[in-house]
Amino acid sequence: MMFLRRVTSKLKPMPRSRLFSSDSGHDLSKVIAELNQEMEFVFGEPPASGPAGSSNSQTMAQESHLVMNDIVKKEMFSGLTHIGSKGEAQMVDISSKEITMRVAVASCKVILGQKVFDLVLANQMEKGDVLGVAKLAGVCGAKQTSNLIPLCHNINLSHVHLDLKLNPRDLSVEIKGQAASTGKTGVEMEALTAVTIAGLTVYDMCKAASKDILITDIRLEHKSGGKSGEWSRKV
């Protein structure tokens, strides 16, 4: 504040009669010289001027820009545990997490169409029991999740269950899968992988009869355990 007061006092307005006098330039140079001395006293070094000062200002601006970019990146990625502070992929360290019972439920739908639906219902597909094979495939898929999804942890599953039902209303197979484990990380990906692989297997078993089969609505329905606790999809 004292420095600002000194600056203000030195910049007193000149009378109009002196604005264009020969002494006005000398007075202005004197004021600038005194201000430079004040700034050197306050900040410890003379103010930057000329090409060198301009270069230093540009360097400082660039450094400030880089710092701001780092701050923005950290804020952007702070909620994504698989992404580091610089945006690189990383595996989450779960060493400090508590061991709890983890359960996840996922679902999926395979729309068959009338022709394929009737064949599956009558168990007349050339490859055999569509729903039975898809159910086993889903269980196998859940156990291979960490091999399929790069940053998933290899966890010990205590239970995997799939339920496949034919829905005559939209000519589809409704798939629901549950995965459970007692450990330090959740089993959402295992449940989602289970229903996805089951849906792909239904397609594989039926593709000879139709190419219009649609796999859709792959989603998490429920999870429990861990720091975030219980969550269920709102209907």
Coordinates of N, CA and C in Angstrom, one line a residue:
M1 N 0.8 -1.2 0.0 CA 0.0 0.0 0.0 C 0.9 1.3 0.0
M2 N 1.9 1.2 0.8 CA 2.8 2.4 0.9 C 3.4 2.7 -0.5
F3 N 3.8 1.6 -1.2 CA 4.4 1.8 -2.5 C 3.4 2.4 -3.5
L4 N 2.1 2.0 -3.4 CA 1.1 2.6 -4.3 C 0.9 4.0 -4.0
R5 N 0.9 4.4 -2.7 CA 0.8 5.8 -2.3 C 1.9 6.6 -2.9
R6 N 3.1 6.1 -2.8 CA 4.2 6.8 -3.3 C 4.1 7.0 -4.8
V7 N 3.7 6.0 -5.6 CA 3.5 6.1 -7.0 C 2.4 7.2 -7.3
T8 N 1.3 7.2 -6.5 CA 0.3 8.1 -6.8 C 0.8 9.6 -6.5
S9 N 1.5 9.7 -5.5 CA 2.0 11.0 -5.1 C 3.0 11.6 -6.2
K10 N 3.7 10.7 -6.9 CA 4.6 11.1 -7.9 C 4.0 11.4 -9.2
L11 N 2.8 10.9 -9.4 CA 2.1 11.1 -10.6 C 1.0 12.2 -10.5
K12 N 1.4 13.3 -9.8 CA 0.4 14.4 -9.7 C 0.2 15.0 -11.1
P13 N -1.0 15.4 -11.4 CA -1.3 16.0 -12.7 C -0.5 17.3 -12.9
M14 N 0.0 17.5 -14.1 CA 0.7 18.7 -14.5 C -0.2 19.8 -15.0
P15 N 0.1 21.0 -14.7 CA -0.7 22.1 -15.2 C -0.7 22.0 -16.7
R16 N -1.8 22.4 -17.3 CA -2.0 22.4 -18.8 C -0.9 23.2 -19.5
S17 N -0.5 24.3 -18.8 CA 0.5 25.1 -19.5 C 1.9 24.5 -19.6
R18 N 2.1 23.4 -18.8 CA 3.4 22.7 -18.8 C 3.4 21.4 -19.7
L19 N 2.3 21.1 -20.2 CA 2.2 19.8 -20.9 C 3.1 19.8 -22.1
F20 N 3.2 20.9 -22.8 CA 4.0 21.0 -24.0 C 5.3 21.8 -23.9
S21 N 5.7 22.1 -22.6 CA 6.9 22.8 -22.4 C 8.1 22.0 -22.6
S22 N 9.3 22.6 -22.7 CA 10.5 21.8 -22.9 C 10.9 21.1 -21.6
D23 N 10.4 21.6 -20.5 CA 10.8 20.9 -19.2 C 9.9 19.7 -18.9
S24 N 8.8 19.6 -19.6 CA 7.9 18.5 -19.3 C 8.5 17.1 -19.5
G25 N 9.3 16.9 -20.6 CA 10.0 15.7 -20.8 C 11.0 15.4 -19.7
H26 N 11.7 16.4 -19.3 CA 12.7 16.2 -18.2 C 12.0 15.8 -16.9
D27 N 10.9 16.4 -16.6 CA 10.2 16.1 -15.4 C 9.6 14.6 -15.4
L28 N 9.1 14.2 -16.6 CA 8.6 12.9 -16.7 C 9.7 11.9 -16.6
S29 N 10.9 12.1 -17.2 CA 12.0 11.2 -17.1 C 12.4 11.1 -15.6
K30 N 12.4 12.2 -14.9 CA 12.8 12.2 -13.5 C 11.8 11.3 -12.7
V31 N 10.5 11.5 -13.0 CA 9.5 10.7 -12.2 C 9.7 9.2 -12.5
I32 N 9.9 8.8 -13.8 CA 10.1 7.4 -14.1 C 11.3 6.8 -13.5
A33 N 12.4 7.6 -13.4 CA 13.6 7.2 -12.8 C 13.4 6.9 -11.3
E34 N 12.6 7.8 -10.6 CA 12.3 7.7 -9.2 C 11.4 6.4 -9.0
L35 N 10.5 6.2 -9.9 CA 9.6 5.0 -9.7 C 10.4 3.7 -9.9
N36 N 11.4 3.7 -10.8 CA 12.2 2.6 -11.0 C 13.0 2.3 -9.8
Q37 N 13.5 3.3 -9.1 CA 14.2 3.1 -7.9 C 13.3 2.5 -6.8
E38 N 12.1 3.1 -6.7 CA 11.1 2.5 -5.7 C 10.9 1.0 -6.0
M39 N 10.7 0.7 -7.2 CA 10.4 -0.7 -7.6 C 11.5 -1.6 -7.3
E40 N 12.8 -1.1 -7.5 CA 13.9 -1.9 -7.2 C 14.1 -2.1 -5.7
F41 N 13.7 -1.1 -4.9 CA 13.8 -1.2 -3.5 C 12.7 -2.2 -3.0
V42 N 11.5 -2.2 -3.6 CA 10.4 -3.1 -3.1 C 10.6 -4.5 -3.5
F43 N 11.0 -4.7 -4.8 CA 11.0 -6.0 -5.4 C 12.4 -6.6 -5.5
G44 N 13.4 -5.9 -5.2 CA 14.8 -6.4 -5.1 C 15.5 -6.4 -6.5
E45 N 14.9 -6.0 -7.5 CA 15.5 -5.9 -8.8 C 14.8 -4.9 -9.7
P46 N 15.6 -4.3 -10.6 CA 14.9 -3.3 -11.5 C 13.9 -3.9 -12.4
P47 N 12.9 -3.2 -12.8 CA 11.8 -3.7 -13.6 C 12.4 -4.1 -15.0
A48 N 11.8 -5.1 -15.6 CA 12.3 -5.6 -16.9 C 11.9 -4.6 -18.0
S49 N 12.8 -4.3 -18.9 CA 12.4 -3.4 -20.0 C 13.2 -3.8 -21.2
G50 N 12.8 -3.4 -22.4 CA 13.5 -3.7 -23.6 C 13.2 -5.1 -24.0
P51 N 14.0 -5.6 -25.0 CA 13.9 -7.0 -25.6 C 14.0 -8.0 -24.5
A52 N 15.0 -7.9 -23.6 CA 15.2 -8.9 -22.5 C 14.0 -9.0 -21.6
G53 N 13.4 -7.8 -21.2 CA 12.3 -7.9 -20.4 C 11.1 -8.5 -21.1
S54 N 10.9 -8.2 -22.4 CA 9.8 -8.8 -23.1 C 10.0 -10.3 -23.2
S55 N 11.2 -10.8 -23.4 CA 11.5 -12.2 -23.5 C 11.2 -12.9 -22.1
N56 N 11.6 -12.2 -21.0 CA 11.3 -12.8 -19.7 C 9.8 -12.9 -19.5
S57 N 9.1 -11.8 -19.9 CA 7.6 -11.8 -19.7 C 7.0 -13.0 -20.5
Q58 N 7.5 -13.2 -21.7 CA 6.9 -14.3 -22.5 C 7.2 -15.7 -21.9
T59 N 8.4 -15.8 -21.3 CA 8.8 -17.1 -20.6 C 7.9 -17.3 -19.4
M60 N 7.7 -16.2 -18.6 CA 6.8 -16.4 -17.5 C 5.4 -16.7 -17.9
A61 N 4.9 -16.1 -19.0 CA 3.6 -16.4 -19.4 C 3.4 -17.8 -19.9
Q62 N 4.5 -18.4 -20.6 CA 4.4 -19.7 -21.0 C 4.4 -20.7 -19.8
E63 N 5.3 -20.4 -18.8 CA 5.4 -21.2 -17.6 C 4.0 -21.2 -16.9
S64 N 3.4 -20.0 -16.8 CA 2.1 -19.9 -16.1 C 1.1 -20.7 -16.9
H65 N 1.1 -20.7 -18.2 CA 0.2 -21.5 -19.0 C 0.3 -23.0 -18.8
L66 N 1.6 -23.4 -18.7 CA 1.8 -24.8 -18.5 C 1.3 -25.3 -17.1
V67 N 1.5 -24.4 -16.1 CA 1.1 -24.7 -14.8 C -0.5 -24.8 -14.8
M68 N -1.1 -23.9 -15.4 CA -2.6 -23.9 -15.5 C -3.1 -25.2 -16.2
N69 N -2.4 -25.6 -17.3 CA -2.8 -26.8 -18.0 C -2.7 -28.0 -17.1
D70 N -1.6 -28.1 -16.3 CA -1.4 -29.2 -15.3 C -2.6 -29.2 -14.3
I71 N -2.9 -28.0 -13.8 CA -4.0 -27.9 -12.8 C -5.3 -28.4 -13.4
V72 N -5.6 -27.9 -14.7 CA -6.9 -28.3 -15.3 C -6.9 -29.8 -15.6
K73 N -5.8 -30.4 -16.0 CA -5.7 -31.8 -16.2 C -6.0 -32.6 -15.0
K74 N -5.4 -32.2 -13.9 CA -5.6 -32.9 -12.6 C -7.0 -32.8 -12.2
E75 N -7.7 -31.7 -12.4 CA -9.1 -31.5 -12.0 C -10.0 -32.4 -12.9
M76 N -9.6 -32.5 -14.2 CA -10.4 -33.3 -15.2 C -10.3 -34.8 -14.8
F77 N -9.1 -35.3 -14.5 CA -8.9 -36.7 -14.3 C -9.0 -37.1 -12.8
S78 N -9.3 -36.2 -11.9 CA -9.3 -36.5 -10.5 C -10.4 -37.6 -10.1
G79 N -11.5 -37.7 -10.9 CA -12.5 -38.7 -10.6 C -12.4 -40.0 -11.4
L80 N -11.3 -40.1 -12.2 CA -11.1 -41.3 -13.0 C -9.9 -42.0 -12.5
T81 N -10.2 -43.1 -11.8 CA -9.1 -43.8 -11.0 C -8.1 -44.6 -12.0
H82 N -8.5 -44.9 -13.2 CA -7.6 -45.6 -14.1 C -6.8 -44.6 -15.0
I83 N -6.9 -43.3 -14.7 CA -6.1 -42.3 -15.4 C -5.2 -41.5 -14.5
G84 N -4.0 -41.4 -14.8 CA -3.0 -40.7 -14.0 C -3.2 -39.2 -14.1
S85 N -2.4 -38.4 -13.4 CA -2.5 -37.0 -13.4 C -2.2 -36.4 -14.8
K86 N -1.4 -37.1 -15.6 CA -1.1 -36.6 -16.9 C -1.9 -37.2 -18.0
G87 N -2.9 -38.0 -17.6 CA -3.8 -38.6 -18.6 C -3.4 -39.9 -19.1
E88 N -2.4 -40.5 -18.5 CA -1.9 -41.8 -18.9 C -2.7 -42.9 -18.2
A89 N -2.9 -44.1 -18.9 CA -3.6 -45.2 -18.3 C -2.8 -45.8 -17.2
Q90 N -3.5 -46.2 -16.1 CA -2.8 -46.9 -15.0 C -3.7 -47.9 -14.3
M91 N -3.1 -48.9 -13.7 CA -3.9 -49.8 -12.9 C -4.0 -49.3 -11.5
V92 N -5.2 -49.4 -10.9 CA -5.4 -48.8 -9.6 C -4.8 -49.7 -8.5
D93 N -4.1 -49.0 -7.6 CA -3.5 -49.8 -6.5 C -4.5 -50.0 -5.4
I94 N -4.9 -51.2 -5.1 CA -6.0 -51.5 -4.2 C -5.4 -52.1 -2.9
S95 N -4.1 -51.9 -2.6 CA -3.4 -52.5 -1.5 C -4.1 -52.0 -0.2
S96 N -4.5 -50.7 -0.1 CA -5.0 -50.1 1.1 C -6.5 -50.3 1.3
K97 N -7.2 -50.9 0.3 CA -8.6 -51.1 0.4 C -9.0 -52.2 1.4
E98 N -10.2 -52.1 2.0 CA -10.6 -53.1 2.9 C -11.2 -54.3 2.1
I99 N -11.1 -55.5 2.7 CA -11.7 -56.7 2.2 C -13.2 -56.8 2.6
T100 N -14.1 -56.7 1.6 CA -15.5 -56.8 1.9 C -16.2 -57.7 0.9
M101 N -17.4 -58.1 1.2 CA -18.2 -58.9 0.3 C -18.7 -58.0 -0.8
R102 N -18.4 -58.4 -2.1 CA -18.8 -57.6 -3.2 C -19.7 -58.4 -4.1
V103 N -20.8 -57.8 -4.5 CA -21.8 -58.4 -5.4 C -22.2 -57.4 -6.5
A104 N -22.4 -57.9 -7.7 CA -22.8 -57.1 -8.8 C -23.8 -57.8 -9.7
V105 N -24.8 -57.2 -10.2 CA -25.8 -57.7 -11.1 C -25.8 -56.9 -12.3
A106 N -25.8 -57.6 -13.5 CA -25.9 -56.9 -14.8 C -26.9 -57.5 -15.7
S107 N -27.3 -56.9 -16.7 CA -28.3 -57.4 -17.6 C -28.0 -57.1 -19.1
C108 N -28.7 -57.8 -19.9 CA -28.4 -57.7 -21.4 C -29.7 -58.3 -22.1
K109 N -29.9 -57.8 -23.3 CA -31.0 -58.3 -24.1 C -30.6 -58.6 -25.5
V110 N -31.0 -59.7 -26.0 CA -30.7 -60.1 -27.4 C -32.1 -60.2 -28.2
I111 N -32.3 -59.3 -29.1 CA -33.6 -59.3 -29.9 C -33.4 -60.3 -31.1
L112 N -34.2 -61.3 -31.1 CA -34.0 -62.4 -32.1 C -34.8 -62.2 -33.4
G113 N -36.0 -61.7 -33.3 CA -37.0 -61.7 -34.4 C -37.8 -63.0 -34.3
Q114 N -38.9 -62.9 -35.1 CA -39.9 -64.0 -35.0 C -39.3 -65.4 -35.4
K115 N -38.7 -65.5 -36.5 CA -38.2 -66.7 -37.0 C -37.2 -67.4 -36.0
V116 N -36.2 -66.7 -35.6 CA -35.2 -67.2 -34.7 C -35.8 -67.5 -33.3
F117 N -36.7 -66.6 -32.9 CA -37.3 -66.9 -31.6 C -38.1 -68.2 -31.5
D118 N -38.8 -68.5 -32.6 CA -39.5 -69.7 -32.7 C -38.6 -70.9 -32.7
L119 N -37.5 -70.8 -33.4 CA -36.5 -71.9 -33.4 C -35.9 -72.2 -32.1
V120 N -35.5 -71.1 -31.4 CA -34.9 -71.2 -30.0 C -35.9 -71.8 -29.1
L121 N -37.2 -71.3 -29.1 CA -38.2 -71.8 -28.3 C -38.5 -73.3 -28.4
A122 N -38.4 -73.7 -29.7 CA -38.6 -75.2 -30.0 C -37.3 -76.0 -29.8
N123 N -36.2 -75.3 -29.5 CA -34.9 -76.0 -29.4 C -34.5 -76.7 -30.7
Q124 N -34.7 -76.0 -31.8 CA -34.5 -76.6 -33.1 C -33.3 -75.9 -33.9
M125 N -32.5 -75.1 -33.1 CA -31.3 -74.5 -33.8 C -30.3 -75.6 -34.1
E126 N -29.6 -75.5 -35.2 CA -28.7 -76.5 -35.7 C -27.6 -76.7 -34.7
K127 N -27.1 -75.7 -34.0 CA -26.0 -75.9 -33.0 C -26.4 -76.4 -31.7
G128 N -27.7 -76.5 -31.4 CA -28.2 -77.2 -30.2 C -28.9 -76.2 -29.2
D129 N -28.7 -76.5 -27.9 CA -29.4 -75.7 -26.9 C -28.8 -74.3 -26.7
V130 N -29.4 -73.3 -27.3 CA -28.9 -72.0 -27.3 C -28.8 -71.4 -25.9
L131 N -29.8 -71.5 -25.1 CA -29.8 -70.9 -23.8 C -28.8 -71.6 -22.8
G132 N -28.7 -72.9 -22.9 CA -27.8 -73.7 -22.1 C -26.3 -73.3 -22.4
V133 N -26.0 -73.3 -23.7 CA -24.6 -73.0 -24.1 C -24.3 -71.6 -23.7
A134 N -25.2 -70.6 -23.9 CA -24.9 -69.2 -23.6 C -24.7 -69.0 -22.1
K135 N -25.4 -69.8 -21.3 CA -25.3 -69.7 -19.8 C -23.9 -70.1 -19.4
L136 N -23.4 -71.2 -19.9 CA -22.1 -71.7 -19.6 C -21.0 -70.7 -20.1
A137 N -21.2 -70.2 -21.3 CA -20.3 -69.2 -21.9 C -20.2 -68.0 -21.0
G138 N -21.3 -67.5 -20.4 CA -21.3 -66.4 -19.5 C -20.5 -66.6 -18.3
V139 N -20.6 -67.8 -17.7 CA -19.8 -68.1 -16.5 C -18.3 -68.1 -16.9
C140 N -17.9 -68.7 -18.0 CA -16.6 -68.8 -18.4 C -16.0 -67.4 -18.7
G141 N -16.9 -66.5 -19.3 CA -16.5 -65.2 -19.6 C -16.2 -64.4 -18.4
A142 N -17.0 -64.5 -17.3 CA -16.8 -63.8 -16.1 C -15.4 -64.1 -15.5
K143 N -15.0 -65.4 -15.6 CA -13.7 -65.8 -15.0 C -12.5 -65.3 -15.9
Q144 N -12.8 -64.9 -17.1 CA -11.7 -64.4 -18.0 C -11.7 -62.8 -18.1
T145 N -12.4 -62.2 -17.2 CA -12.6 -60.7 -17.3 C -11.2 -60.0 -17.3
S146 N -10.3 -60.3 -16.4 CA -9.0 -59.6 -16.3 C -8.2 -59.9 -17.5
N147 N -8.4 -60.9 -18.3 CA -7.7 -61.2 -19.5 C -8.2 -60.4 -20.7
L148 N -9.5 -60.0 -20.6 CA -10.2 -59.3 -21.7 C -10.1 -57.8 -21.5
I149 N -10.2 -57.3 -20.2 CA -10.2 -55.9 -19.9 C -8.8 -55.6 -19.3
P150 N -8.0 -54.8 -20.0 CA -6.6 -54.6 -19.6 C -6.3 -54.2 -18.2
L151 N -7.1 -53.3 -17.6 CA -6.8 -52.8 -16.3 C -7.6 -53.3 -15.2
C152 N -8.3 -54.4 -15.5 CA -9.1 -55.1 -14.4 C -8.2 -56.0 -13.6
H153 N -8.4 -56.1 -12.3 CA -7.6 -56.9 -11.4 C -8.1 -58.4 -11.5
N154 N -7.1 -59.3 -11.4 CA -7.4 -60.7 -11.4 C -7.9 -61.1 -10.0
I155 N -9.2 -61.3 -9.9 CA -9.8 -61.5 -8.6 C -10.4 -63.0 -8.5
N156 N -10.6 -63.4 -7.2 CA -11.1 -64.7 -7.0 C -12.6 -64.6 -6.9
L157 N -13.3 -65.1 -7.8 CA -14.8 -65.1 -7.8 C -15.3 -66.2 -6.9
S158 N -16.2 -65.9 -6.1 CA -16.8 -66.9 -5.2 C -18.1 -67.5 -5.8
H159 N -18.7 -66.7 -6.8 CA -20.0 -67.2 -7.3 C -20.3 -66.4 -8.6
V160 N -20.8 -67.1 -9.6 CA -21.3 -66.5 -10.9 C -22.5 -67.3 -11.3
H161 N -23.6 -66.5 -11.5 CA -24.9 -67.1 -11.9 C -25.5 -66.3 -13.0
L162 N -26.0 -67.0 -14.0 CA -26.7 -66.4 -15.1 C -28.1 -67.0 -15.3
D163 N -29.0 -66.1 -15.7 CA -30.4 -66.5 -15.9 C -30.8 -66.0 -17.3
L164 N -31.2 -66.9 -18.2 CA -31.7 -66.5 -19.5 C -33.1 -66.9 -19.8
K165 N -33.9 -65.9 -20.2 CA -35.4 -66.2 -20.4 C -35.8 -65.6 -21.7
L166 N -36.7 -66.4 -22.4 CA -37.3 -65.9 -23.6 C -38.5 -65.0 -23.3
N167 N -38.5 -63.9 -24.0 CA -39.6 -62.9 -23.8 C -40.4 -62.8 -25.1
P168 N -41.6 -63.4 -25.1 CA -42.4 -63.4 -26.4 C -42.9 -62.0 -26.8
R169 N -42.9 -61.0 -25.8 CA -43.4 -59.7 -26.1 C -42.6 -58.9 -27.1
D170 N -41.2 -59.0 -27.0 CA -40.4 -58.4 -27.9 C -39.5 -59.3 -28.7
L171 N -39.8 -60.7 -28.6 CA -39.1 -61.7 -29.3 C -37.6 -61.7 -29.0
S172 N -37.3 -61.7 -27.7 CA -35.9 -61.5 -27.2 C -35.5 -62.5 -26.2
V173 N -34.2 -62.6 -25.9 CA -33.7 -63.4 -24.8 C -33.2 -62.3 -23.8
E174 N -33.8 -62.4 -22.6 CA -33.4 -61.5 -21.5 C -32.3 -62.2 -20.7
I175 N -31.2 -61.6 -20.5 CA -30.1 -62.2 -19.8 C -29.8 -61.4 -18.5
K176 N -29.7 -62.1 -17.4 CA -29.3 -61.4 -16.1 C -28.2 -62.2 -15.5
G177 N -27.1 -61.5 -15.1 CA -26.0 -62.2 -14.5 C -25.5 -61.6 -13.2
Q178 N -25.1 -62.5 -12.3 CA -24.6 -62.0 -11.0 C -23.2 -62.6 -10.7
A179 N -22.4 -61.7 -10.2 CA -21.0 -62.1 -9.8 C -20.8 -61.7 -8.3
A180 N -20.0 -62.5 -7.6 CA -19.8 -62.2 -6.2 C -18.3 -62.6 -5.8
S181 N -17.8 -61.8 -4.9 CA -16.4 -62.1 -4.5 C -16.2 -61.4 -3.1
T182 N -15.3 -62.0 -2.3 CA -14.9 -61.3 -1.1 C -13.5 -60.8 -1.3
G183 N -13.3 -59.5 -1.5 CA -12.0 -59.0 -1.8 C -11.9 -57.5 -1.7
K184 N -10.9 -56.9 -2.3 CA -10.6 -55.5 -2.2 C -11.1 -54.6 -3.4
T185 N -11.7 -55.3 -4.4 CA -12.2 -54.5 -5.5 C -13.6 -55.1 -6.0
G186 N -14.4 -54.3 -6.7 CA -15.7 -54.8 -7.1 C -15.7 -55.8 -8.2
V187 N -16.9 -56.3 -8.4 CA -17.1 -57.3 -9.5 C -18.1 -56.9 -10.6
E188 N -18.2 -55.6 -10.7 CA -19.1 -55.0 -11.7 C -18.7 -55.5 -13.1
M189 N -17.4 -55.4 -13.4 CA -16.9 -55.8 -14.7 C -17.1 -57.3 -15.0
E190 N -17.0 -58.1 -14.0 CA -17.2 -59.6 -14.1 C -18.7 -59.8 -14.5
A191 N -19.6 -59.1 -13.8 CA -21.0 -59.3 -14.1 C -21.4 -58.8 -15.5
L192 N -20.8 -57.7 -15.9 CA -21.0 -57.2 -17.2 C -20.4 -58.0 -18.3
T193 N -19.3 -58.6 -18.0 CA -18.6 -59.5 -19.0 C -19.4 -60.7 -19.2
A194 N -20.0 -61.2 -18.1 CA -20.8 -62.5 -18.1 C -22.0 -62.3 -19.0
V195 N -22.7 -61.3 -18.9 CA -23.9 -61.1 -19.7 C -23.6 -60.8 -21.2
T196 N -22.5 -60.1 -21.3 CA -22.0 -59.7 -22.7 C -21.6 -61.0 -23.5
I197 N -20.8 -61.8 -22.9 CA -20.4 -63.1 -23.5 C -21.5 -64.0 -23.7
A198 N -22.5 -64.0 -22.8 CA -23.7 -64.8 -23.0 C -24.5 -64.3 -24.2
G199 N -24.6 -63.0 -24.3 CA -25.3 -62.4 -25.5 C -24.6 -62.7 -26.8
L200 N -23.3 -62.6 -26.8 CA -22.6 -62.9 -28.0 C -22.7 -64.4 -28.4
T201 N -22.8 -65.3 -27.4 CA -23.0 -66.7 -27.7 C -24.3 -67.0 -28.3
V202 N -25.4 -66.3 -27.8 CA -26.7 -66.4 -28.4 C -26.6 -66.0 -29.8
Y203 N -25.9 -65.0 -30.1 CA -25.8 -64.5 -31.5 C -25.1 -65.6 -32.3
D204 N -24.0 -66.1 -31.8 CA -23.2 -67.2 -32.5 C -24.1 -68.4 -32.8
M205 N -24.8 -68.8 -31.8 CA -25.7 -70.0 -32.0 C -26.8 -69.8 -33.0
C206 N -27.2 -68.6 -33.2 CA -28.4 -68.3 -34.1 C -28.1 -67.6 -35.4
K207 N -26.8 -67.2 -35.6 CA -26.5 -66.3 -36.7 C -26.8 -67.0 -38.1
A208 N -26.8 -68.3 -38.1 CA -27.0 -69.1 -39.4 C -28.5 -68.8 -39.8
A209 N -29.4 -68.6 -38.9 CA -30.8 -68.4 -39.2 C -31.1 -66.9 -39.5
S210 N -30.3 -66.0 -39.0 CA -30.6 -64.6 -39.2 C -29.4 -63.7 -38.8
K211 N -29.2 -62.7 -39.6 CA -28.2 -61.7 -39.3 C -28.7 -60.4 -38.7
D212 N -30.0 -60.4 -38.5 CA -30.7 -59.2 -37.9 C -30.7 -59.2 -36.4
I213 N -30.1 -60.2 -35.8 CA -30.1 -60.3 -34.3 C -29.4 -59.1 -33.7
L214 N -30.0 -58.5 -32.7 CA -29.5 -57.3 -32.1 C -29.2 -57.6 -30.6
I215 N -27.9 -57.3 -30.2 CA -27.5 -57.3 -28.8 C -27.6 -55.9 -28.2
T216 N -28.4 -55.7 -27.2 CA -28.6 -54.4 -26.7 C -28.8 -54.3 -25.2
D217 N -28.8 -53.1 -24.6 CA -29.1 -52.8 -23.2 C -28.2 -53.5 -22.3
I218 N -26.9 -53.6 -22.6 CA -25.9 -54.1 -21.6 C -25.7 -53.1 -20.5
R219 N -26.0 -53.4 -19.3 CA -25.9 -52.4 -18.2 C -25.8 -53.0 -16.9
L220 N -25.2 -52.3 -15.9 CA -25.2 -52.7 -14.5 C -26.5 -52.4 -13.9
E221 N -27.0 -53.3 -13.1 CA -28.3 -53.1 -12.4 C -28.1 -52.9 -10.9
H222 N -27.1 -53.5 -10.3 CA -27.0 -53.4 -8.9 C -25.5 -53.7 -8.5
K223 N -25.0 -53.1 -7.5 CA -23.8 -53.4 -6.9 C -23.8 -53.1 -5.4
S224 N -23.0 -53.9 -4.6 CA -22.9 -53.7 -3.2 C -21.5 -54.0 -2.7
G225 N -21.2 -53.5 -1.6 CA -19.8 -53.7 -1.0 C -18.9 -52.6 -1.4
G226 N -17.8 -52.5 -0.6 CA -16.7 -51.6 -0.9 C -17.0 -50.2 -0.4
K227 N -16.2 -49.2 -0.6 CA -16.3 -47.9 -0.1 C -17.5 -47.2 -0.5
S228 N -17.9 -47.4 -1.8 CA -19.1 -46.7 -2.3 C -20.4 -47.3 -1.9
G229 N -20.4 -48.5 -1.3 CA -21.6 -49.1 -0.7 C -22.5 -49.7 -1.8
E230 N -23.8 -49.5 -1.5 CA -24.8 -50.1 -2.3 C -25.4 -49.1 -3.4
W231 N -25.6 -49.7 -4.6 CA -26.1 -48.8 -5.7 C -27.1 -49.7 -6.5
S232 N -28.2 -49.1 -6.9 CA -29.2 -49.8 -7.8 C -29.6 -48.9 -8.9
R233 N -29.8 -49.4 -10.0 CA -30.3 -48.6 -11.1 C -31.8 -48.2 -10.9
K234 N -32.1 -46.9 -11.1 CA -33.4 -46.4 -10.9 C -34.3 -46.8 -12.1
V235 N -35.5 -47.3 -11.9 CA -36.3 -47.8 -12.9 C -37.0 -46.6 -13.6

